[in-house]
mmCIF file of C-alpha atoms (C1' of nucleotides) in Angstrom:
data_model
loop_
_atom_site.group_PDB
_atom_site.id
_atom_site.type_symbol
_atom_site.label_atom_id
_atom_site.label_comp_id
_atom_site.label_asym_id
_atom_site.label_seq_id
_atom_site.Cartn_x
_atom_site.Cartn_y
_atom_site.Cartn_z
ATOM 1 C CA UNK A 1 70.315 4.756 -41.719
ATOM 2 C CA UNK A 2 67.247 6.481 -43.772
ATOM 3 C CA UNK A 3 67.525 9.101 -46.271
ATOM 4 C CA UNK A 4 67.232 12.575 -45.441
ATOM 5 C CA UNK A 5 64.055 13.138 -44.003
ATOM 6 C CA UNK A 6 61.442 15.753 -45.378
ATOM 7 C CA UNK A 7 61.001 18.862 -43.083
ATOM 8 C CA UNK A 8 58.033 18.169 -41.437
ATOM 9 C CA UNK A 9 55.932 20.343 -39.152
ATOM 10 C CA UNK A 10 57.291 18.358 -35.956
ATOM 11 C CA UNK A 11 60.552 19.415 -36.776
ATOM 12 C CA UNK A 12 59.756 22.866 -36.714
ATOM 13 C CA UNK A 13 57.774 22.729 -34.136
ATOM 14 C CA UNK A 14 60.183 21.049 -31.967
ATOM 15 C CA UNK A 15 63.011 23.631 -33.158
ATOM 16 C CA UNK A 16 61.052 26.305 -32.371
ATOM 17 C CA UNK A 17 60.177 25.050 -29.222
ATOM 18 C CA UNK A 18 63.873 24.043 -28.292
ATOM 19 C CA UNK A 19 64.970 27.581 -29.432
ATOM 20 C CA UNK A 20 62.882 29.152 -26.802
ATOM 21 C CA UNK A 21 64.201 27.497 -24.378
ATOM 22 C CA UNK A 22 67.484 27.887 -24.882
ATOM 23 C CA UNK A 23 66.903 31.517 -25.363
ATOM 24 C CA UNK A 24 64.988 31.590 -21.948
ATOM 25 C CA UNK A 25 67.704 29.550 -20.224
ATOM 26 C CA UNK A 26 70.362 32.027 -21.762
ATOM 27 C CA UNK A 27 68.511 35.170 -19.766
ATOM 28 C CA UNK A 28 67.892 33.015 -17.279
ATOM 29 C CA UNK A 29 71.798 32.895 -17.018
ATOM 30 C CA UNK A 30 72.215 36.987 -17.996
ATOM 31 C CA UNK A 31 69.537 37.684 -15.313
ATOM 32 C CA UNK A 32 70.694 35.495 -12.630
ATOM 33 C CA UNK A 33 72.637 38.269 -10.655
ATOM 34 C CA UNK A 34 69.554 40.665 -10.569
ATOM 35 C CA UNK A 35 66.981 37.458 -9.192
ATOM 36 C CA UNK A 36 64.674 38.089 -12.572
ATOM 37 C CA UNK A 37 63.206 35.930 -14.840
ATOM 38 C CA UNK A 38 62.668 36.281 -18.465
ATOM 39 C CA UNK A 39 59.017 37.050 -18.187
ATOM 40 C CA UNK A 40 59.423 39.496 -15.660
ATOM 41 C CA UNK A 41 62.105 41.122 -17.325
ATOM 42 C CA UNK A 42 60.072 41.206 -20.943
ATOM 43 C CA UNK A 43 57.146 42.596 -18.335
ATOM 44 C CA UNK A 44 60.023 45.207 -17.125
ATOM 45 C CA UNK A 45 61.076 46.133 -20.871
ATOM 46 C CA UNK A 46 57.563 46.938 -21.960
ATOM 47 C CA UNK A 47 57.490 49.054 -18.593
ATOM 48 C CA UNK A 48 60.414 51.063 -19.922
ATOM 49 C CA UNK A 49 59.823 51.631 -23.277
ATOM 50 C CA UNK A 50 55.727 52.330 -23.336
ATOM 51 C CA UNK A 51 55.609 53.636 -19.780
ATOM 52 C CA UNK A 52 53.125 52.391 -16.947
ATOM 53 C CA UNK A 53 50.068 50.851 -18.114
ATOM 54 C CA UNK A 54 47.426 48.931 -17.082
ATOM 55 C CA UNK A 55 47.349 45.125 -16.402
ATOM 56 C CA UNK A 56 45.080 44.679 -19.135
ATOM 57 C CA UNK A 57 47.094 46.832 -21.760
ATOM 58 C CA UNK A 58 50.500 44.572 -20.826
ATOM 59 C CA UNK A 59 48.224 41.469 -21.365
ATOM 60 C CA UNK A 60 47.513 42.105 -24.837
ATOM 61 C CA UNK A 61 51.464 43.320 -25.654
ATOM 62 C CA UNK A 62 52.485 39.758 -23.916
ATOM 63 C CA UNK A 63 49.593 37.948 -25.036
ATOM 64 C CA UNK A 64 49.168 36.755 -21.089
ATOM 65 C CA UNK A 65 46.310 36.670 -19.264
ATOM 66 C CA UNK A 66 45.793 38.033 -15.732
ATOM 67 C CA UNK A 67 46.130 34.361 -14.576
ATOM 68 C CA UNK A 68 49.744 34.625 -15.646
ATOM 69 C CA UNK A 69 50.431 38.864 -15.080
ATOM 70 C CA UNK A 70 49.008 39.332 -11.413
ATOM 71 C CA UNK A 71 51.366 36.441 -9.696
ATOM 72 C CA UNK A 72 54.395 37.787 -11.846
ATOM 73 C CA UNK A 73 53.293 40.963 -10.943
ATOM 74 C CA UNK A 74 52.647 40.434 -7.166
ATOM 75 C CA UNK A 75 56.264 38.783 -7.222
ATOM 76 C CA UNK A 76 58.157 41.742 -9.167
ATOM 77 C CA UNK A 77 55.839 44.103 -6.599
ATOM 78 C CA UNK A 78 57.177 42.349 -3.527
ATOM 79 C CA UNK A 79 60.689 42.864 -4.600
ATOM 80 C CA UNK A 80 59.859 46.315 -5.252
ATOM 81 C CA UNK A 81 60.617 47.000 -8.942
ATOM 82 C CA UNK A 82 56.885 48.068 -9.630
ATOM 83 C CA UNK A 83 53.943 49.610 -8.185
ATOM 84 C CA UNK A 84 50.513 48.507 -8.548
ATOM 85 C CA UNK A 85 48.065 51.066 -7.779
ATOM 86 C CA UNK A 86 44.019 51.267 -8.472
ATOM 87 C CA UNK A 87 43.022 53.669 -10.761
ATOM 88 C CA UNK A 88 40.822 56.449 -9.461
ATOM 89 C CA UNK A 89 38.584 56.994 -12.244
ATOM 90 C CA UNK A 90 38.270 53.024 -12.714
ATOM 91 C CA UNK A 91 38.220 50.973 -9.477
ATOM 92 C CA UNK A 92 38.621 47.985 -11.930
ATOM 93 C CA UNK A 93 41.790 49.126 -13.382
ATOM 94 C CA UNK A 94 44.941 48.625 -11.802
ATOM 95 C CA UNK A 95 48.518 50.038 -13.245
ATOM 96 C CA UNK A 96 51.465 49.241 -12.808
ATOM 97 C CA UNK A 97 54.917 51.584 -12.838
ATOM 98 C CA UNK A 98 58.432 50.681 -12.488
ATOM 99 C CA UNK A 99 59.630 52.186 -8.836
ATOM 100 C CA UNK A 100 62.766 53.993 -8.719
ATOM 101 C CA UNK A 101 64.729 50.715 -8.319
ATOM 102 C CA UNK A 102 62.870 49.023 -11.287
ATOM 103 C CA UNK A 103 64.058 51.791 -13.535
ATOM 104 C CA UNK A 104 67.196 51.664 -12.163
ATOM 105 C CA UNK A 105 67.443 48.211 -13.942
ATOM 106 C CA UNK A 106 66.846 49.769 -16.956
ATOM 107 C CA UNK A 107 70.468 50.999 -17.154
ATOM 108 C CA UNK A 108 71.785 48.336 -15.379
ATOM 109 C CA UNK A 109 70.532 45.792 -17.474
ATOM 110 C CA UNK A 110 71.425 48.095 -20.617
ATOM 111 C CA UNK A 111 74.180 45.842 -21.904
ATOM 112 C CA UNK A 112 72.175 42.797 -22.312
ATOM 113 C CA UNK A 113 70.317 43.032 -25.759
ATOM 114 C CA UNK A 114 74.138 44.020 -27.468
ATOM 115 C CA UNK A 115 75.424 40.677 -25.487
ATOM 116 C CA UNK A 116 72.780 38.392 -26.733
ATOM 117 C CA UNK A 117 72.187 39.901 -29.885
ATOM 118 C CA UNK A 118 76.267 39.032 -30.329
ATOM 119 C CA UNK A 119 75.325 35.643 -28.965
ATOM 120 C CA UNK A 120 72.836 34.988 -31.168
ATOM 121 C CA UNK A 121 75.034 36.304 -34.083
ATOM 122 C CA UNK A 122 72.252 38.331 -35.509
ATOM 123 C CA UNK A 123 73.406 40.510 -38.645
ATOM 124 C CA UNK A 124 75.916 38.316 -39.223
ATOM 125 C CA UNK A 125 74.857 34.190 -39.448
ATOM 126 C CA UNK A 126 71.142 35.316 -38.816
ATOM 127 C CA UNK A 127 69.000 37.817 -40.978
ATOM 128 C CA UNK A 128 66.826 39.422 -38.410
ATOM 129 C CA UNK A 129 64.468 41.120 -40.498
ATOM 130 C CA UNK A 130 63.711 37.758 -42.436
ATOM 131 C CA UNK A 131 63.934 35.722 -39.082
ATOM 132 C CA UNK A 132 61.562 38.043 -37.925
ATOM 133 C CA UNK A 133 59.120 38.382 -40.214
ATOM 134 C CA UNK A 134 59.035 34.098 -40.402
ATOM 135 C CA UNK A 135 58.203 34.589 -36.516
ATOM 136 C CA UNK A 136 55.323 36.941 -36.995
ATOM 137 C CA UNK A 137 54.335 34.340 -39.746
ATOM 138 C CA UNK A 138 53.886 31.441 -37.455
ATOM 139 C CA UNK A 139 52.955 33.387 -34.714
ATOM 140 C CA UNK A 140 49.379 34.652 -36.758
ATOM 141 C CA UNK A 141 49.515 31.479 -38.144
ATOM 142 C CA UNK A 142 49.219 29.304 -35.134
ATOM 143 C CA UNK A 143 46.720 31.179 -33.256
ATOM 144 C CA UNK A 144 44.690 31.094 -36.327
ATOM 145 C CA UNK A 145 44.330 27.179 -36.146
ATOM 146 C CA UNK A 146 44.621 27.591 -32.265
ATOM 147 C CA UNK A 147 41.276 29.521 -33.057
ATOM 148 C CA UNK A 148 39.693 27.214 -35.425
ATOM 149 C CA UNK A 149 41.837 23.612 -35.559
ATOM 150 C CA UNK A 150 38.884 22.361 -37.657
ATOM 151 C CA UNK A 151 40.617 24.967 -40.913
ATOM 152 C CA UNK A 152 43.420 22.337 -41.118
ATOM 153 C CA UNK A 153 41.973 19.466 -40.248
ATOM 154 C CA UNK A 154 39.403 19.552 -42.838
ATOM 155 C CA UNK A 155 36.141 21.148 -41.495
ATOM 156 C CA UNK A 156 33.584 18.743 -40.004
ATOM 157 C CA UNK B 1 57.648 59.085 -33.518
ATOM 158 C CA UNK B 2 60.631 57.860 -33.994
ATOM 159 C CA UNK B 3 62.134 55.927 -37.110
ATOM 160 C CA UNK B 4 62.313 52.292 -37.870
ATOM 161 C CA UNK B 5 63.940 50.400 -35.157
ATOM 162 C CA UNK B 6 66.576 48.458 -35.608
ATOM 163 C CA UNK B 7 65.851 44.642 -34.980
ATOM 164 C CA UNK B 8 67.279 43.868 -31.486
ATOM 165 C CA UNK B 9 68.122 40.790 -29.591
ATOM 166 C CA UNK B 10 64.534 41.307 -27.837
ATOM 167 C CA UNK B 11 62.598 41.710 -30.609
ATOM 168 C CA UNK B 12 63.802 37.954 -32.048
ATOM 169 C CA UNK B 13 63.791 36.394 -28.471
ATOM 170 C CA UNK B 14 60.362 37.785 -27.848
ATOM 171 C CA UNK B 15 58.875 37.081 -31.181
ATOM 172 C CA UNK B 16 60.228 33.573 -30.761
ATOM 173 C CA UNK B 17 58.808 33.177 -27.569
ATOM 174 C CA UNK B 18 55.275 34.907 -28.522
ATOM 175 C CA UNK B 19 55.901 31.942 -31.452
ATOM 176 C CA UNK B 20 56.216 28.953 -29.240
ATOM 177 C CA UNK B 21 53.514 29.439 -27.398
ATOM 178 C CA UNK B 22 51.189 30.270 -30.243
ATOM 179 C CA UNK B 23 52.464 26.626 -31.559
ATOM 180 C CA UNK B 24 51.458 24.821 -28.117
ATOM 181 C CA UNK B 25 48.463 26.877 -27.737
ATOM 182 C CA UNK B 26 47.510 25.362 -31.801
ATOM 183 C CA UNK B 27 48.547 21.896 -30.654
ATOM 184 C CA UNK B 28 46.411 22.084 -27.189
ATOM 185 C CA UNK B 29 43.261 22.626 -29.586
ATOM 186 C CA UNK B 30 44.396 19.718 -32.107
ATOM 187 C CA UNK B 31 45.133 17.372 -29.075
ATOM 188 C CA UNK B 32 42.501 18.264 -26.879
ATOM 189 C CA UNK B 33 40.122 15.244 -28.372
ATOM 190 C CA UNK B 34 42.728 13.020 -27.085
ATOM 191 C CA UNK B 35 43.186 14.912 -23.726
ATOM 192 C CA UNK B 36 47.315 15.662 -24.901
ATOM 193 C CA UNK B 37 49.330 18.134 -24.105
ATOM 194 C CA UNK B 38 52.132 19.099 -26.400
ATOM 195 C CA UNK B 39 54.789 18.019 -24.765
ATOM 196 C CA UNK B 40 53.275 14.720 -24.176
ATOM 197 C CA UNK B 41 52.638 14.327 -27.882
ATOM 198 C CA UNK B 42 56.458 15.360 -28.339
ATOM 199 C CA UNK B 43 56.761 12.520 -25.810
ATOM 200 C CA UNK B 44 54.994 9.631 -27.838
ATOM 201 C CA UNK B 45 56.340 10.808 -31.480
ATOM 202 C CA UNK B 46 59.867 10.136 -30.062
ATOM 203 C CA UNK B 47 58.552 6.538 -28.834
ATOM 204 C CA UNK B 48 56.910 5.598 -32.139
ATOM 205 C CA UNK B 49 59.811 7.334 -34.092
ATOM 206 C CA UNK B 50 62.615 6.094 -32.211
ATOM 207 C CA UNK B 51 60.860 3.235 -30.301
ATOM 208 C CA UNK B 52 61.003 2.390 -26.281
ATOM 209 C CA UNK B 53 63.748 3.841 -24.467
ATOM 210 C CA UNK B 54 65.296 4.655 -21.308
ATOM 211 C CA UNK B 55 63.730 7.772 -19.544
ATOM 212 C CA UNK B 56 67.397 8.767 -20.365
ATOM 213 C CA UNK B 57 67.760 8.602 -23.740
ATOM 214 C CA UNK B 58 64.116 10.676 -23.774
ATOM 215 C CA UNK B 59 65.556 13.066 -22.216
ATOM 216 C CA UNK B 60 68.526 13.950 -24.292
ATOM 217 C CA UNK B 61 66.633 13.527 -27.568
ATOM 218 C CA UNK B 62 64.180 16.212 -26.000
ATOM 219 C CA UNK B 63 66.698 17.929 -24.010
ATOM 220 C CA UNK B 64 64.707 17.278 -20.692
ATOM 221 C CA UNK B 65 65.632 16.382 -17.699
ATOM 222 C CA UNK B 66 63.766 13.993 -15.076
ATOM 223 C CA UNK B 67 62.305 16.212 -12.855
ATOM 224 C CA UNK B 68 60.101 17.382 -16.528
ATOM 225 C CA UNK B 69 60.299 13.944 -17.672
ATOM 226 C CA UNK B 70 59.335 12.217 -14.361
ATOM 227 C CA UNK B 71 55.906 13.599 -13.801
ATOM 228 C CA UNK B 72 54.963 14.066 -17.219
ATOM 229 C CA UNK B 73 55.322 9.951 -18.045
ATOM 230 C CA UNK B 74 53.832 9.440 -14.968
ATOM 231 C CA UNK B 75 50.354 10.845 -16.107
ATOM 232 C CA UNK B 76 50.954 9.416 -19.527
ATOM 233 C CA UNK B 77 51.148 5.951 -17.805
ATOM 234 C CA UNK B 78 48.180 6.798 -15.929
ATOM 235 C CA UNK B 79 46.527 7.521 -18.762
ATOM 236 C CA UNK B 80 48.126 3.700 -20.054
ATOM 237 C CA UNK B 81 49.639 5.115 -22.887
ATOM 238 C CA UNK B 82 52.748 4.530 -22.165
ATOM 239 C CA UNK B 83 54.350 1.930 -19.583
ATOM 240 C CA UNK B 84 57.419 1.899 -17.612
ATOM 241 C CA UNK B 85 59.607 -1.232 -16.284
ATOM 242 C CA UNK B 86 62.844 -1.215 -14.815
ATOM 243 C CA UNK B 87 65.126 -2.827 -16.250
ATOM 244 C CA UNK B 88 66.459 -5.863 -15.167
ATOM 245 C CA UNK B 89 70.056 -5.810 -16.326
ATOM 246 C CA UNK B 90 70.559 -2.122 -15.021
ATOM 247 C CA UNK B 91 67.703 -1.819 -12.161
ATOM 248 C CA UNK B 92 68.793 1.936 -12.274
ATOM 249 C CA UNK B 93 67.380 2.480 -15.757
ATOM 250 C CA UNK B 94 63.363 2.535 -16.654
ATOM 251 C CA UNK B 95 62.635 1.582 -19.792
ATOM 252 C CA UNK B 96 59.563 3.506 -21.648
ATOM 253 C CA UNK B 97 56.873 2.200 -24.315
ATOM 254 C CA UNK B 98 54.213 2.839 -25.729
ATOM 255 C CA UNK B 99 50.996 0.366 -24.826
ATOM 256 C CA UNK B 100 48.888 -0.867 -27.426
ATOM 257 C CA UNK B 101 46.543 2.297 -27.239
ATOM 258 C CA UNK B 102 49.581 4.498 -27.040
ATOM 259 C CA UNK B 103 50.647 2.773 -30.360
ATOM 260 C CA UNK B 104 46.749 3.443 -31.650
ATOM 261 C CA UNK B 105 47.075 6.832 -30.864
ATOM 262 C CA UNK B 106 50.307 7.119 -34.251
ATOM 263 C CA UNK B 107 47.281 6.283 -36.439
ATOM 264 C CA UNK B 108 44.625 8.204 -34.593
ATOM 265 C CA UNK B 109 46.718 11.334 -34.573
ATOM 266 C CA UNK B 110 48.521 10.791 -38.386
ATOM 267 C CA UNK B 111 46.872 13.741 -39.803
ATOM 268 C CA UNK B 112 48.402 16.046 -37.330
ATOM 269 C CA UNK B 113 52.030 17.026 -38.753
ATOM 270 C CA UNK B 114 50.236 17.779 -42.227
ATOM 271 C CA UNK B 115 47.661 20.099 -40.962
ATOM 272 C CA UNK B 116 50.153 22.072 -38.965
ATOM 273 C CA UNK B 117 52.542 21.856 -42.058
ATOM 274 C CA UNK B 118 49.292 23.641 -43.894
ATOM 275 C CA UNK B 119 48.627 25.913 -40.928
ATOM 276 C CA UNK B 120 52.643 26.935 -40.906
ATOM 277 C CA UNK B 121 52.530 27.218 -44.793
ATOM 278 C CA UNK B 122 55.235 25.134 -44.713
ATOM 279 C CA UNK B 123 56.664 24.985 -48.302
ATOM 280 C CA UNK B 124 54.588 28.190 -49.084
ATOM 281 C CA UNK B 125 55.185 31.061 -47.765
ATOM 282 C CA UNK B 126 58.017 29.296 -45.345
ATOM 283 C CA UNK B 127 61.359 27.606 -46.076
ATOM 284 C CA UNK B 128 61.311 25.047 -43.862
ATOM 285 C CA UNK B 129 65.259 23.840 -44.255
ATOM 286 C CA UNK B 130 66.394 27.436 -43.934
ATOM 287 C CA UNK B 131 63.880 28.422 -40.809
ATOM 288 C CA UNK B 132 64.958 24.958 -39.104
ATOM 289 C CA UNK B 133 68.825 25.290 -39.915
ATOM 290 C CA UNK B 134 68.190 28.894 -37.911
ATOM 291 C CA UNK B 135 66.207 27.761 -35.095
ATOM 292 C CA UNK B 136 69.338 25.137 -34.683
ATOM 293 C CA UNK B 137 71.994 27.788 -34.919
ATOM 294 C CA UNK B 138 69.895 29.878 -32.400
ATOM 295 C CA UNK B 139 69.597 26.626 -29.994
ATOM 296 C CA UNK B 140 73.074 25.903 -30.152
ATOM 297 C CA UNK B 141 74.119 30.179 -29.643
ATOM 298 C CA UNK B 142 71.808 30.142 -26.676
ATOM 299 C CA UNK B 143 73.379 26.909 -24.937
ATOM 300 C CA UNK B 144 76.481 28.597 -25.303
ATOM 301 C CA UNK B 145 75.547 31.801 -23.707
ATOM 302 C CA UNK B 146 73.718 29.617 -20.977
ATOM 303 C CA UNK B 147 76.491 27.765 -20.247
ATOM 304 C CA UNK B 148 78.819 30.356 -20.295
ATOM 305 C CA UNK B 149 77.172 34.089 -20.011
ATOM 306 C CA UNK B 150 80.432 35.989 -19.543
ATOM 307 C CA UNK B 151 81.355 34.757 -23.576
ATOM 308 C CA UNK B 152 78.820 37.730 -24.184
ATOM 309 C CA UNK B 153 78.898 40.330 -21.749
ATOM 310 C CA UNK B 154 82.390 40.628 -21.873
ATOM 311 C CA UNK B 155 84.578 38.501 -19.792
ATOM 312 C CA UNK B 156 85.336 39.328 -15.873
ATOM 313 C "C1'" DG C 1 86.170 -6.931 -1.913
ATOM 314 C "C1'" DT C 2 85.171 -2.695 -0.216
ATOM 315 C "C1'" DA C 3 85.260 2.671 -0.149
ATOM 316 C "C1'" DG C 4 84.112 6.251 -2.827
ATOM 317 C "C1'" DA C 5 82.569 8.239 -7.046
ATOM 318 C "C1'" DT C 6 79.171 8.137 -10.642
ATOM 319 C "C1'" DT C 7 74.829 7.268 -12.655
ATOM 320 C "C1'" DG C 8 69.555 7.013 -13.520
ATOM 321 C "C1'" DA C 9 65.216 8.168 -11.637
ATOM 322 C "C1'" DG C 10 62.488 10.315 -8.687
ATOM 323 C "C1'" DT C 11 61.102 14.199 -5.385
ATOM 324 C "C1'" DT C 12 60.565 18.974 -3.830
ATOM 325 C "C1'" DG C 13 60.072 23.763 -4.478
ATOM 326 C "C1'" DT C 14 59.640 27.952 -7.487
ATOM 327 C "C1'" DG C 15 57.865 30.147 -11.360
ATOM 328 C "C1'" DC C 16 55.421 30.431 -15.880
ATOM 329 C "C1'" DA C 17 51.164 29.241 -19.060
ATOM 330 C "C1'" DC C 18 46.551 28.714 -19.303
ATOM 331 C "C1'" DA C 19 41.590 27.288 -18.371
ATOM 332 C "C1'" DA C 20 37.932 28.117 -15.293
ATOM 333 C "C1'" DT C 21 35.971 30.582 -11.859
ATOM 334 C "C1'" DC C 22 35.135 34.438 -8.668
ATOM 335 C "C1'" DT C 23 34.695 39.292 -7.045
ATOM 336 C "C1'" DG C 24 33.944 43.813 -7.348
ATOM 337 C "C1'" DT C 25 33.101 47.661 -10.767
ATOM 338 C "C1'" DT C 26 31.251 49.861 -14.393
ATOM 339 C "C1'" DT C 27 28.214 50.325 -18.103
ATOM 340 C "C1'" DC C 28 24.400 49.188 -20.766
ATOM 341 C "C1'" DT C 29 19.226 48.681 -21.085
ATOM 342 C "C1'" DG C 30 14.661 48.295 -20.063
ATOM 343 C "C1'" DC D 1 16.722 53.771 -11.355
ATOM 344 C "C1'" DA D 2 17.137 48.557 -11.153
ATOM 345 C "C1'" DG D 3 18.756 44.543 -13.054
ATOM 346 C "C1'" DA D 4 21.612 42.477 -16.687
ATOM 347 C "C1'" DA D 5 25.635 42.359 -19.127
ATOM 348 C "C1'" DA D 6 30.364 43.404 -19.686
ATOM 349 C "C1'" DC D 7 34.751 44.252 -17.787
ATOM 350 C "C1'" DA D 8 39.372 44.220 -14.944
ATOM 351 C "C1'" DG D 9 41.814 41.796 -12.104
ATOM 352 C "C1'" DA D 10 42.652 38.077 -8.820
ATOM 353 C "C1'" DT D 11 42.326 33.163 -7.496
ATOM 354 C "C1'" DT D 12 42.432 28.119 -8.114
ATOM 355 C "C1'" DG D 13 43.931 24.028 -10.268
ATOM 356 C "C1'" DT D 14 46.697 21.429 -13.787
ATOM 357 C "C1'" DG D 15 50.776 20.831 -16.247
ATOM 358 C "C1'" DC D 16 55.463 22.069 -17.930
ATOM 359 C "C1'" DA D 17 60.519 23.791 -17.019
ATOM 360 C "C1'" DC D 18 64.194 23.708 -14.184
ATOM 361 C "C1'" DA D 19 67.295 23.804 -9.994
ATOM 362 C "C1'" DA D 20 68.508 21.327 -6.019
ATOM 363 C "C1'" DC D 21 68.306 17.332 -3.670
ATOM 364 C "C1'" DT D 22 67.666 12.269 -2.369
ATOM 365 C "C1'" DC D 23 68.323 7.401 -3.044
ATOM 366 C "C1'" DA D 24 69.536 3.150 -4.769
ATOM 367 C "C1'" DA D 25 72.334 0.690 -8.156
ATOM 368 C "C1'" DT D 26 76.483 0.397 -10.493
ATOM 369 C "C1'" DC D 27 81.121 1.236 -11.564
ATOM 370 C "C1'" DT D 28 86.142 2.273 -10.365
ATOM 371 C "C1'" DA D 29 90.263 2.125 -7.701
ATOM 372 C "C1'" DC D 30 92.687 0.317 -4.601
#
DNA sequence: GTAGATTGAGTTGTGCACAATCTGTTTCTG
DNA sequence: CAGAAACAGATTGTGCACAACTCAATCTAC
């Protein structure tokens, strides 16, 4: 057996990469009961806590595109937890507000940040503030060389 | 407006999952050359690391199952880098490995983890032990809520 | 040795992520 | 004002993730 290996970028990657899955398979788990998925209920949470927006304005707080919003849209519209209306003043526009059901969830699906929070055993194993800030880090990080890969590859 | 928040469950979940994607959106643009995908690349590291294996054995190391795995070495053997033959002891398991231009493509593609190490800051600005022993602890606490949710939301 | 369980891959269907393209507005500009 | 450009959203196509299922090969018990 090798020596401990250095921590490379793959590992990281990877980790980070298993993490979210595991954290989208745990709501996946939470959220069975209420037929949502994590997207949709991320799209839900942003619904509750900055209101109804536009489909543009929840693309740039999810970093999605419409190619991604308008199917998970049509689907959380055809089990009638949002509304998608055309603006008036801008034909182009289209928002989208929870319906009475959708904010009904709200309360139902209260306890779930606590419960995962205590699964994740943040406070306590994990620093969220630090944890966080790394995130942000890679996050602005990665789209930077998603932007330009040539500024770590050595420009040509 | 209100004071600072206090980190929640969905801040970390979402900021790992805005984090992920950032980190397969910077490895579509470094593999794109090559015509890649991430988890194809994820996919031939494990083969050169590790060397062939049963579509099995792929799968655990990645925690995938077949109906990811299936498909996805399917168009990598398309693409002949990377060929599958049943074994002969076992005619239940496929064995996986790399072809000679799947092997070319370790040396083609050798400058990747250390310009997404310098992308990450890796070293720098981030502890890489520390942020990987967290995404670990974070994979394993999200198995265990996925596997059991009601550990979490209070048993029934 | 055969019945039944288990295993390893593959297939099918749903949903997300993203590039590319399209459509209908709106706005800018000549 | 007319045409060009920009914009918002939807659509199409590819690929990944995962659940549910099928199927053949193998293993276990009897």
């Amino acid at each position: 057996m090798p020596a401990a290996k250095p921590i490379t970028d793959e590992m990281v990657c990877f980790a980070l990469y298993s993490a979210a899955r595991a954290t989208t398979q745990a709501y996946r788990s939470l959220l069975e009961p209420w037929g949502l998925t994590y997207p949709q209920y991320l799209v839900l949470v942003t619904l509750w806590v900055e209101g109804p927006q536009s489909v543009k304005d929840l693309g740039e707080r999810m970093q999605l595109d419409s190619g991604t919003l308008s199917p998970l849209l049509a689907r959380l519209e055809r089990d009638e937890l949002v509304e998608r209306r055309r603006s008036d003043a801008d034909a182009r526009v289209v928002r989208v507000s929870p319906t009475a059901r959708g904010d009904e969830l709200r309360t139902e699906l209260a306890h779930l940040p606590a419960a995962v929070a205590r699964g994740l055993g943040l406070g306590d194993t994990v620093d969220g503030a630090q944890l966080l800030a790394t995130l942000h880090g890679i996050t602005a990080s990665m789209h930077a060389v998603a932007d330009d890969p040539s500024s770590v590859t050595g420009a040509p």
